[in-house]
Coordinates of C-alpha atoms and ligand atoms in Angstrom, one line a residue:
X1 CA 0.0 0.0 0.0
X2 CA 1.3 3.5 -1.0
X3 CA 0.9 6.6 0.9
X4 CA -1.8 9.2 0.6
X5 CA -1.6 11.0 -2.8
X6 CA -2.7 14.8 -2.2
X7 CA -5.2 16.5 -4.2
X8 CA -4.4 19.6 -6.6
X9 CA -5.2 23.3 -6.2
X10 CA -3.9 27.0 -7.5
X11 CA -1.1 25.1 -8.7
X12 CA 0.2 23.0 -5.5
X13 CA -0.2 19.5 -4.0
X14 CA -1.7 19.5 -1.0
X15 CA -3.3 17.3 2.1
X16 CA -6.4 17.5 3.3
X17 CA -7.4 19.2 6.5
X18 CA -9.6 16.5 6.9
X19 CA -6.8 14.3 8.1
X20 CA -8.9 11.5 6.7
X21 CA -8.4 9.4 3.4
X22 CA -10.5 7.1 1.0
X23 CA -9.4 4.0 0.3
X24 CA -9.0 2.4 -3.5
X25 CA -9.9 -1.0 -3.5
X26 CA -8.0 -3.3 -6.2
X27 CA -10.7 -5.4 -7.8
X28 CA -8.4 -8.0 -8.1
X29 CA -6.8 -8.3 -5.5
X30 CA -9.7 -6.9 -3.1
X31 CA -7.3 -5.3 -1.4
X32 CA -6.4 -1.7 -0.5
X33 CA -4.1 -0.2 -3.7
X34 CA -4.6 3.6 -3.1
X35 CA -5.3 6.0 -0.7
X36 CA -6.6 9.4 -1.7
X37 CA -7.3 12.6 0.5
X38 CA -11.1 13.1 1.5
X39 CA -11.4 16.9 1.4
X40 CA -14.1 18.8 3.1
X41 CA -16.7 21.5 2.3
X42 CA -14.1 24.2 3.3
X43 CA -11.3 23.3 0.7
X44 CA -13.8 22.9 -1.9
X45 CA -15.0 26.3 -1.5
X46 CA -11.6 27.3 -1.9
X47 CA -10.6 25.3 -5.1
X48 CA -14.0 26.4 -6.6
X49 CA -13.0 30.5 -5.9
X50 CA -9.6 29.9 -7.0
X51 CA -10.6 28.7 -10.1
X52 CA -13.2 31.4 -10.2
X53 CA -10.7 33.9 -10.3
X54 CA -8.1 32.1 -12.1
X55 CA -10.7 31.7 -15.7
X56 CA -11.5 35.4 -15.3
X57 CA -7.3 36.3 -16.7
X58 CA -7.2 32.8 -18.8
X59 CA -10.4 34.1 -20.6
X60 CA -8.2 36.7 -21.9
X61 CA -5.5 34.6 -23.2
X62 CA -5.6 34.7 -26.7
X63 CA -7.1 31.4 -28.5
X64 CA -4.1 30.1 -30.0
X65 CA -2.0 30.1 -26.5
X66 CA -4.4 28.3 -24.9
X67 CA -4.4 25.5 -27.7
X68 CA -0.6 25.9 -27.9
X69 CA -0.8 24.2 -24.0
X70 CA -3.4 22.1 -24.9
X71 CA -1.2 20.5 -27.8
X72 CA 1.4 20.2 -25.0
X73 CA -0.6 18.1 -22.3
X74 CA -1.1 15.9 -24.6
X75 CA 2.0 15.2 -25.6
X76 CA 3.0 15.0 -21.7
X77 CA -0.1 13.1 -21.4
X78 CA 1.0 10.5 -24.3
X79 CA 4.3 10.3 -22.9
X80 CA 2.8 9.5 -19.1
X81 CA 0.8 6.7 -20.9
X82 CA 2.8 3.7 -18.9
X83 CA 2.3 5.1 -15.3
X84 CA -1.2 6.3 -15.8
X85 CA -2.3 2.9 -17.5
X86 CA -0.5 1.1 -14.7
X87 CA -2.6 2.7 -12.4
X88 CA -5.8 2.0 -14.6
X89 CA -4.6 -1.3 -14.3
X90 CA -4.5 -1.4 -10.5
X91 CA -7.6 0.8 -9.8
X92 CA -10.3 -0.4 -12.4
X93 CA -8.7 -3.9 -13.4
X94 CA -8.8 -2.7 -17.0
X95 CA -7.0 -4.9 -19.0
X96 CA -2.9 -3.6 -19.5
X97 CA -3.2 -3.1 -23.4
X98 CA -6.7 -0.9 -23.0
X99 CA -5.5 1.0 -20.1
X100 CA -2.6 2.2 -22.3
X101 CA -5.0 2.8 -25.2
X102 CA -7.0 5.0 -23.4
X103 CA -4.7 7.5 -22.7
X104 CA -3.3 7.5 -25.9
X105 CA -7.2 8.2 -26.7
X106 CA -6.9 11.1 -24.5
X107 CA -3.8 12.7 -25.8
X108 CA -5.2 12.8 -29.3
X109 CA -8.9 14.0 -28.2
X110 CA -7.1 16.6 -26.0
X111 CA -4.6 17.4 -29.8
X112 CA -7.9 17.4 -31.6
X113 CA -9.9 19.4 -29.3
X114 CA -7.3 22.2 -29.3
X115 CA -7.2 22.4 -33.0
X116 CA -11.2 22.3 -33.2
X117 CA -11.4 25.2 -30.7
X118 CA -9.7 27.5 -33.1
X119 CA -11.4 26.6 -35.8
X120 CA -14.8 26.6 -34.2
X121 CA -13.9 29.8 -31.4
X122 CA -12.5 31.4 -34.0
X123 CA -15.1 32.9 -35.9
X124 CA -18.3 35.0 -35.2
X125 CA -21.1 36.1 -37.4
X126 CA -22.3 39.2 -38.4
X127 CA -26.6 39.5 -38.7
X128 CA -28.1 42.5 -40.1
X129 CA -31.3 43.6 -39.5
X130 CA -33.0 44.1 -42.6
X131 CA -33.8 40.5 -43.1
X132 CA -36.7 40.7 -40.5
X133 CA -39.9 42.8 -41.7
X134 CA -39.7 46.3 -40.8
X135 CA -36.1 47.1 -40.4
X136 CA -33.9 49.0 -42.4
X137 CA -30.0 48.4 -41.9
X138 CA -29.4 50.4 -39.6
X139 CA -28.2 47.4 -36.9
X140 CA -25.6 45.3 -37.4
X141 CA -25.0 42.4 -34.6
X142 CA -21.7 40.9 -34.0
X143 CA -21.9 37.5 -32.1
X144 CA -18.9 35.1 -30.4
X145 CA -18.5 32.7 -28.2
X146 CA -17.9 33.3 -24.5
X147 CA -17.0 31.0 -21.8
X148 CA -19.3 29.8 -19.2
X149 CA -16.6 30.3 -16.2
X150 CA -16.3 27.4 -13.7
X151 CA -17.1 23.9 -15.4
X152 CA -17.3 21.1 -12.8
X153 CA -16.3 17.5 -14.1
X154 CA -17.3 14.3 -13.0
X155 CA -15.9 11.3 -15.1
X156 CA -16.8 7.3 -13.9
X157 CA -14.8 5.2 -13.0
X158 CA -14.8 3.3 -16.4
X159 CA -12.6 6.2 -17.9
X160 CA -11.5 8.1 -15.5
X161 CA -8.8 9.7 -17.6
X162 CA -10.9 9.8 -21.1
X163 CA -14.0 11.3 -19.7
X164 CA -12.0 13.7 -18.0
X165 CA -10.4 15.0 -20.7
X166 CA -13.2 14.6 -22.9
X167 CA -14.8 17.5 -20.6
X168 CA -11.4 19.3 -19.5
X169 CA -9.9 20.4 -22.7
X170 CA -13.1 21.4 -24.5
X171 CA -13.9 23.9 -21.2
X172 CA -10.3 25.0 -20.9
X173 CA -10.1 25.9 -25.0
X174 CA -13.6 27.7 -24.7
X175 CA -11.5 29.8 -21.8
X176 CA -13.2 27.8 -18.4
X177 CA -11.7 26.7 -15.6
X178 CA -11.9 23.3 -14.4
X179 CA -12.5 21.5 -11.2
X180 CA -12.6 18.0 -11.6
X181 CA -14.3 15.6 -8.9
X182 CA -13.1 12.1 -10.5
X183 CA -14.3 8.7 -9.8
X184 CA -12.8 7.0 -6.0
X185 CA -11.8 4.4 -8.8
X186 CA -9.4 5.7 -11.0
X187 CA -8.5 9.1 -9.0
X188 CA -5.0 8.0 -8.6
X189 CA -4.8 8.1 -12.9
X190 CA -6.9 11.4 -12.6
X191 CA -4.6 13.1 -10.7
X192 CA -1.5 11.8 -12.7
X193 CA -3.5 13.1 -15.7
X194 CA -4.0 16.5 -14.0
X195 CA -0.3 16.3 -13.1
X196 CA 0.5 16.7 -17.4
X197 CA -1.3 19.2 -17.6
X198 CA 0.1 21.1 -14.7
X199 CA 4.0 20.3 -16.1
X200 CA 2.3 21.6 -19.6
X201 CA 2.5 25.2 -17.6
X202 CA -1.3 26.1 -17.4
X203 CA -2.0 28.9 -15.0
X204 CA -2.4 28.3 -11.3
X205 CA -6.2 28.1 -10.4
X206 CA -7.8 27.3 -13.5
X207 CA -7.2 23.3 -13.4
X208 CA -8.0 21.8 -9.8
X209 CA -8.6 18.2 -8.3
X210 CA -10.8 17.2 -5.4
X211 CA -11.3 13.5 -4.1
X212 CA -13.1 12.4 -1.1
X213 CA -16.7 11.4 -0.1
X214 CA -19.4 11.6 -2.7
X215 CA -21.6 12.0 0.7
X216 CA -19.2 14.7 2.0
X217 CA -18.6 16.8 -1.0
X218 CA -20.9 15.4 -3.5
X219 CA -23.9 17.7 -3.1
X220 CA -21.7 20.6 -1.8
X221 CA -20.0 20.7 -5.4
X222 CA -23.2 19.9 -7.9
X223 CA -24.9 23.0 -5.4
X224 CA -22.3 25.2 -5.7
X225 CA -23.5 28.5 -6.6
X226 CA -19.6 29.0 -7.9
X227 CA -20.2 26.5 -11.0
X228 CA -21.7 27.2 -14.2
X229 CA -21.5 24.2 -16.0
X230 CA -21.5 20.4 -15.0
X231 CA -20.4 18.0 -17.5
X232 CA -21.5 14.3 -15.7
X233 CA -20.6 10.8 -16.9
X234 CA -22.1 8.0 -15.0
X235 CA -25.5 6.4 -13.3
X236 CA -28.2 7.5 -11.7
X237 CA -26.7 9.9 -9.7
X238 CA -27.0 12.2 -12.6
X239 CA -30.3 12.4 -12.2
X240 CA -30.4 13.8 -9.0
X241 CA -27.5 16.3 -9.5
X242 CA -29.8 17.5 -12.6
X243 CA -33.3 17.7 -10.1
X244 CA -30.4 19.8 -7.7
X245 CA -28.1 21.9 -10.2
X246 CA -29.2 25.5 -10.2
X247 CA -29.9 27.6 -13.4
X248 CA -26.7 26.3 -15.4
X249 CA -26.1 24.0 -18.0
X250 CA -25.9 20.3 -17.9
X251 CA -24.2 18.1 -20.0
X252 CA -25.4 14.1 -18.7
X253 CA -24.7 10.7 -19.7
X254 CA -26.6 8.2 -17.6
X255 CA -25.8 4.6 -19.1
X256 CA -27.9 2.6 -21.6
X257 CA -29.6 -0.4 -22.4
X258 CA -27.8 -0.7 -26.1
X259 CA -30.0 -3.2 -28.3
X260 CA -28.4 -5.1 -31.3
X261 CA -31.1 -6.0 -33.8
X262 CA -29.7 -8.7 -35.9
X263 CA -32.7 -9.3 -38.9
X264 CA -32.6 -12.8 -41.1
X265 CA -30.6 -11.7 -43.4
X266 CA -28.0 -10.4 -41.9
X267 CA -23.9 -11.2 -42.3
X268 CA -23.7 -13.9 -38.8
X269 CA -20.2 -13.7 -38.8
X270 CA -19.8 -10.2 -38.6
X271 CA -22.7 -10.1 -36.3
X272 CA -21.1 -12.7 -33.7
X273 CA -17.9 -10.6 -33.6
X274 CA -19.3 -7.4 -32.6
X275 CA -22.0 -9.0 -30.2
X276 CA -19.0 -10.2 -28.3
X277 CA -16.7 -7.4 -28.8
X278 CA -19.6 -5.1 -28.0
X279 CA -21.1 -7.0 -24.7
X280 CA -17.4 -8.1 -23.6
X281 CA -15.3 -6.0 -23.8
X282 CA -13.6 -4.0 -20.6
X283 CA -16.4 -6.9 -19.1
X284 CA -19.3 -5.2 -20.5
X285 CA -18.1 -2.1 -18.4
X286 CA -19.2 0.3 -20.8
X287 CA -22.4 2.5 -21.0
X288 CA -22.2 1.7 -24.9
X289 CA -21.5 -2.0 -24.2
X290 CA -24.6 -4.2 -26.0
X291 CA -26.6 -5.2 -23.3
X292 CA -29.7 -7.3 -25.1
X293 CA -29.3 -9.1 -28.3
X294 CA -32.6 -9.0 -30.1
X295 CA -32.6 -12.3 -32.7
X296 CA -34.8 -13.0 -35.5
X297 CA -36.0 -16.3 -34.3
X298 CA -34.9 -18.3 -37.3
X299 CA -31.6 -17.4 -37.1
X300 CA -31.0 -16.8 -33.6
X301 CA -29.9 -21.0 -33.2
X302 CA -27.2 -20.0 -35.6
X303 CA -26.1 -16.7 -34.3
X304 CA -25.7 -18.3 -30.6
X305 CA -23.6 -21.0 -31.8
X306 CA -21.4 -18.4 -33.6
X307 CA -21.4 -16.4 -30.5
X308 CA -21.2 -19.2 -28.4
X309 CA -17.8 -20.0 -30.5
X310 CA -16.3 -16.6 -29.5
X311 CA -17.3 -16.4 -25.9
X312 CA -15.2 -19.7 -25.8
X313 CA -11.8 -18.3 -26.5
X314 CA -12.1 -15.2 -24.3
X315 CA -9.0 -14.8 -21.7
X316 CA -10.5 -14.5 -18.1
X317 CA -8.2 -13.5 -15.2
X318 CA -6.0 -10.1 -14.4
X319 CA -5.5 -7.3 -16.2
X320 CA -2.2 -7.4 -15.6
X321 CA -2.1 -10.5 -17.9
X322 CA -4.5 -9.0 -20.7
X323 CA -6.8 -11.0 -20.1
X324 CA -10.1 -10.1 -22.1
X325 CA -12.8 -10.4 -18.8
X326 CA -11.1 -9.2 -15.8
X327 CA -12.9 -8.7 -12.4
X328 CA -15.5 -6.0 -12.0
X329 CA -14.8 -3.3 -10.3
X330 CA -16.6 -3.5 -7.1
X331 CA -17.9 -6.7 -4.6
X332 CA -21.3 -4.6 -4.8
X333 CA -21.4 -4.5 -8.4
X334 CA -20.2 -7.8 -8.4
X335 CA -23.6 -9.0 -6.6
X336 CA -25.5 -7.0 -7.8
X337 CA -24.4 -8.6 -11.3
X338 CA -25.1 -12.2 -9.7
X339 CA -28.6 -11.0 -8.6
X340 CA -29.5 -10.5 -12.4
X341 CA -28.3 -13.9 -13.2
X342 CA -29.9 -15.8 -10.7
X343 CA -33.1 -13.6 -11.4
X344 CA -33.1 -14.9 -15.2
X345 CA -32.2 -18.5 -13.4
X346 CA -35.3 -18.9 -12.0
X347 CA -37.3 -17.8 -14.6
X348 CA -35.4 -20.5 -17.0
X349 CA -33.5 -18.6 -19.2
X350 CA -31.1 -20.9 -20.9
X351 CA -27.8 -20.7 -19.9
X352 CA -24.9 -21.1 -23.0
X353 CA -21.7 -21.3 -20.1
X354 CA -22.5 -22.5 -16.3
X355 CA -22.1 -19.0 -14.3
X356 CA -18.7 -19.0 -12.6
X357 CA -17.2 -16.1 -10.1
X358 CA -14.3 -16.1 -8.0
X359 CA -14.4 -13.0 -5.8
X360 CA -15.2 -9.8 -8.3
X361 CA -13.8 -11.8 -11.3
X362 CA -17.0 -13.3 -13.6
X363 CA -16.9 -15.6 -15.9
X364 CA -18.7 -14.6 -19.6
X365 CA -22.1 -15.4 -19.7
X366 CA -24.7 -15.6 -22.6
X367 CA -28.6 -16.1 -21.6
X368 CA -30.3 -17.3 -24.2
X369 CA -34.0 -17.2 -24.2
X370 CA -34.1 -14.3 -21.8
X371 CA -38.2 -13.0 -21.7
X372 CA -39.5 -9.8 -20.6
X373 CA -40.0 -10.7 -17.2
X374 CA -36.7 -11.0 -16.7
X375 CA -34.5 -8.0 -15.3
X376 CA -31.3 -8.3 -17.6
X377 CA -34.3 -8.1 -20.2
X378 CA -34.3 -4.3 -18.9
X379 CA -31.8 -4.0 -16.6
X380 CA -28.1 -2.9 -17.0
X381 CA -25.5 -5.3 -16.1
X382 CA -22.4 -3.8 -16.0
X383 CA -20.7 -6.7 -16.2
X384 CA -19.8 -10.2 -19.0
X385 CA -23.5 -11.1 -19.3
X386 CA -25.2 -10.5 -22.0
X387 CA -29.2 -11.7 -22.8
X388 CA -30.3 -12.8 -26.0
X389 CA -34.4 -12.1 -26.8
X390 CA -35.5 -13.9 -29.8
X391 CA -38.0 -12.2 -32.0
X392 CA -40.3 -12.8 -34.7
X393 CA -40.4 -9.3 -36.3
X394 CA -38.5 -6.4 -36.6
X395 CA -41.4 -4.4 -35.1
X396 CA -41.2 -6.7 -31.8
X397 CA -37.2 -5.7 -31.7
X398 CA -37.8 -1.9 -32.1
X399 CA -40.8 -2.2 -29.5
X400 CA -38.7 -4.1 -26.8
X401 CA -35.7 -1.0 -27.7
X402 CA -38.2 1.6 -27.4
X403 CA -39.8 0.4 -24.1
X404 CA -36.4 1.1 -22.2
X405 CA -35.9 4.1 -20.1
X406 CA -32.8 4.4 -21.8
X407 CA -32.2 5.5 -25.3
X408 CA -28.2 5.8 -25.9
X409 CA -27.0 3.7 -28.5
X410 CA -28.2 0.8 -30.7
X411 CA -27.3 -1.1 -33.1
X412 CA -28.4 -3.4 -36.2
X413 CA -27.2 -5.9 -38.7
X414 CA -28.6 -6.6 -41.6
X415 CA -27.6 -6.1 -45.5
X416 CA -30.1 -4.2 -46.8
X417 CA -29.4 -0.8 -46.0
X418 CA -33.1 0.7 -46.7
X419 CA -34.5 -1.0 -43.9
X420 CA -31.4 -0.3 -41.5
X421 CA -32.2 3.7 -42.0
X422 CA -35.9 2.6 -41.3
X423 CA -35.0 0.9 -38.0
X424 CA -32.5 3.5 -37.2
X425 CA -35.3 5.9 -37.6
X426 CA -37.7 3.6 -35.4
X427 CA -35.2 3.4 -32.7
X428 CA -35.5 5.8 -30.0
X429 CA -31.7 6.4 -29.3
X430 CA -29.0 8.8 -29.5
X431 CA -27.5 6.6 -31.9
X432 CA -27.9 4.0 -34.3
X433 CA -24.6 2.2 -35.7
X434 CA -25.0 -0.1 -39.0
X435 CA -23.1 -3.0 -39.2
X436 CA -21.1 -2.5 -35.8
X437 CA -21.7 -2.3 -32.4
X438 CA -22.4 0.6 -30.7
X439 CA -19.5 3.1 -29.3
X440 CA -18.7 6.5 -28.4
X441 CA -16.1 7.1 -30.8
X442 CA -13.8 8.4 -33.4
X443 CA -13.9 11.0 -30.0
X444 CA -15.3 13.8 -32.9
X445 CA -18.6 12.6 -33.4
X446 CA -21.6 13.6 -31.3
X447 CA -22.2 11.4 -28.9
X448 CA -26.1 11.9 -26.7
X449 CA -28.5 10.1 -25.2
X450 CA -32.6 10.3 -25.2
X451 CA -34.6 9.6 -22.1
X452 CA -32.8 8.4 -19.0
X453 CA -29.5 7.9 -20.7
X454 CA -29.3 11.9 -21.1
X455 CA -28.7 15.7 -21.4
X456 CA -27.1 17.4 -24.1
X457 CA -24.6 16.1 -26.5
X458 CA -20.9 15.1 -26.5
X459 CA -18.1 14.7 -28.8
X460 CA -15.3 17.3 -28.8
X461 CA -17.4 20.1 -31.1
X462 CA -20.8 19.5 -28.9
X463 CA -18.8 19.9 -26.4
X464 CA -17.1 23.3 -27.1
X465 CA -19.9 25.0 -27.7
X466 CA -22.3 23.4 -24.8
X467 CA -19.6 24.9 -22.9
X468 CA -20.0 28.8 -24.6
X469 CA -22.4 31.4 -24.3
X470 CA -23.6 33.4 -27.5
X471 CA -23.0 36.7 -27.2
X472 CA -24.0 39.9 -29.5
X473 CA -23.1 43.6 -29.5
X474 CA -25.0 45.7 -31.3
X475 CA -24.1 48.6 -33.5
X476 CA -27.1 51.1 -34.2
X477 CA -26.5 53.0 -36.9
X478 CA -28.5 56.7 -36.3
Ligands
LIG501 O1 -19.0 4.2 -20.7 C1 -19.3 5.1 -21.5 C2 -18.4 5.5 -22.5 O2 -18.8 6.8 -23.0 C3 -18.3 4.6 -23.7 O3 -17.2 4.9 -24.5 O4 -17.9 3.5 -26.5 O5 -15.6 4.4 -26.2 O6 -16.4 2.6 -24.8 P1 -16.8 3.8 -25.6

């Protein structure tokens, strides 16, 4: 076990007052990894008004200076990729080769975020009033882009460096300041993160880190009538920061039920690989993991054998080894996991592998047969099981998709491109990939959720401007 690593404000390391710490919790080894400072209500107030005043000076700073820093935390960022995978390794068990590819992820969406803010933050418009009836031109209204001032930015613990960038560098190009609250998984790779971007010589104040207590601190941030902007990755707890937040504006993503509609006469093989690539992947830790399989009956028997196949050579073990499952990243989540199979157990789903766990690590599990009444028919795992639903129309797949409170991603395979626009129309999601499973990149591309699953939209130019204002002068001509 390592010492306590300090949290990061106006441009120093420092310890909590608190004297107290929060412990990181290896899901491998269930044992304390980390320890991390638990700061109180006081030294929150303080990094909030320090960054505050710090964005009111960087707001100032011409557009191609702040993207000239940006270019270099990435680099510093990219070069940092070993230690800050390692700890990705240690905190979140995700496997070594994805840890490292995640902040090489970040490095570039940080490079292309900088060089999109120019672009975009760059230019203005010019109205003039004699388009709308009864004016002459005698007004001519300039508009730009203004920051928002303090953006406060909670990433989960599933990326806790790439959904911290992915709201840091669009806030800090659009001339915010930053606090981030990261995930008690995954801090320790947040605050080496935040450490690149301090060495890339960003002004004191305007990039700060607090960890501690979501019970302590949690509320006391969201509520804070200091921020102007919260940008939110993770569950349900974004819905009650959103019913709390004040008058400012939210940016949400909530998790999803992602459906994958494979019709009759669609390509199995390509199907098969992205079911399992989709629902196993970091162990089906992702919001845009496929979570239900929706099979045309008469070619579901196939499909599952094909899947069946490739669920059979996944690696299960630690993430130190690569493995392709490695253990979830909490006991709770763990069970809570367990209680979904053994839910769909006795109701008689079939089961394609005999469920296996060994403390937080699960085996990969398909359910075949899975029925409405089950919960992993609605419910999200968060974790290597994925349910399989056979249907006998394409009307009864869009139906069960559209009955979710979620609506983020989706997904359908089938070769005849007409009706994939038709279902992609039907479905009521963010977004509908064609041939692939669902995911939130190339980092670009806007990336939203409908219903539960939402607010606003992401992907580096969403982003930007969720996090500007629009504002006009005026010049009256007499
Ligand atoms: O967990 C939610 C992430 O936004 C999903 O990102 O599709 O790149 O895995 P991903």
């Amino acid at each position: 076990e390592n010492g306590v690593y300090k949290f990061f404000y106006d441009g120093v390391w420092r310890k909590s007052s608190s004297g107290k710490s929060v412990t990181i919790i290896n899901p491998t080894t269930r044992k304390p990894h980390f320890r991390v400072q638990a700061c109180t209500q006081e030294e929150v107030n303080k990094v909030v008004e320090t960054a505050k005043l710090a964005q009111k000076s960087w707001a100032k700073t011409p557009l191609w200076k702040r993207a000239e820093l940006l270019h270099k935390a990435a680099a510093i960022l990219k070069e940092q990729k070993a230690p800050i995978a390692e700890c990705l390794v240690k905190e979140i068990a995700k496997p070594a080769k994805d840890a490292v590819t995640e902040v090489v992820r970040s490095g570039d969406l940080v490079s292309y975020c900088a060089e999109e803010g120019v672009r975009i933050l760059g230019e203005g418009k010019l109205l003039v009033s004699d388009s709308f009836p009864g004016n002459e031109r005698t007004k001519y209204c300039l508009t730009s882009k203004i920051p928002l001032g303090v953006v406060l930015a909670i990433p989960p613990f599933n990326y806790p460096v790439n959904l911290a960038v992915s709201k840091i560098a669009p806030a800090l190009i659009a001339g915010n300041s930053i606090v981030l609250k990261p995930p008690t998984q995954g801090a320790v790779a947040a605050l080496h993160m935040v450490h690149c971007f301090h060495l890339a010589g960003f002004p004191k104040g305007l990039i700060s880190c607090v960890t501690g207590k979501g019970s302590e601190i949690g509320d006391f941030l969201t509520m804070h009538p200091s921020i102007n902007c919260i940008s939110f990755t993770g569950g349900d707890t974004g819905i009650s920061i959103s019913k709390k937040a004040g008058m400012i504006p939210l940016q949400m993503e909530l998790g999803g039920k992602d459906a994958c509609i494979i019709l009759e006469d669609a390509d199995l093989d390509l199907a098969a690989a992205n079911i399992v690539k989709g629902g196993f992947s970091y162990s089906g830790q992702r919001c845009t993991a496929v979570k239900v399989a929706l099979v045309m009956e008469s070619v579901a028997d196939t499909l599952v054998e094909k899947v069946k196949a490739k669920v059979a050579k996944l690696t299960v073990g630690a993430p130190e080894d690569d493995c392709d499952i490695t253990p979830v990243v909490t006991e709770s989540s763990a069970n809570f996991i367990e209680g979904l199979v053994m839910d769909a157990k006795q109701k008689a789903a079939t089961f394609c592998q005999e469920y296996k766990r060994e403390g937080n690590l699960i085996w990969p599990l398909l359910l075949d047969n899975v029925l409405p009444d089950m919960r992993i028919a609605w419910e999200e795992p968060f974790g290597p099981v994925l349910p399989v639903i056979r249907i006998n129309s394409v009307e009864e797949g869009i139906h069960h998709c559209n009955a979710s409170n979620f609506g983020l991603q989706g997904c359908v395979f089938t070769r005849d491109i007409n009706k994939a626009i038709l279902i992609s129309d039907a479905m009521e999601t963010g977004t509908v990939q064609i041939n692939s499973a669902p995911s939130r990149g190339p980092d670009h591309f806007p990336f939203q959720g409908l219903k539960d699953s939402g607010i606003g939209s992401q992907g580096i130019t969403n982003s930007i401007n969720m996090m500007t204002k629009i504002k006009s002068t005026v010049i009256n001509l007499p």
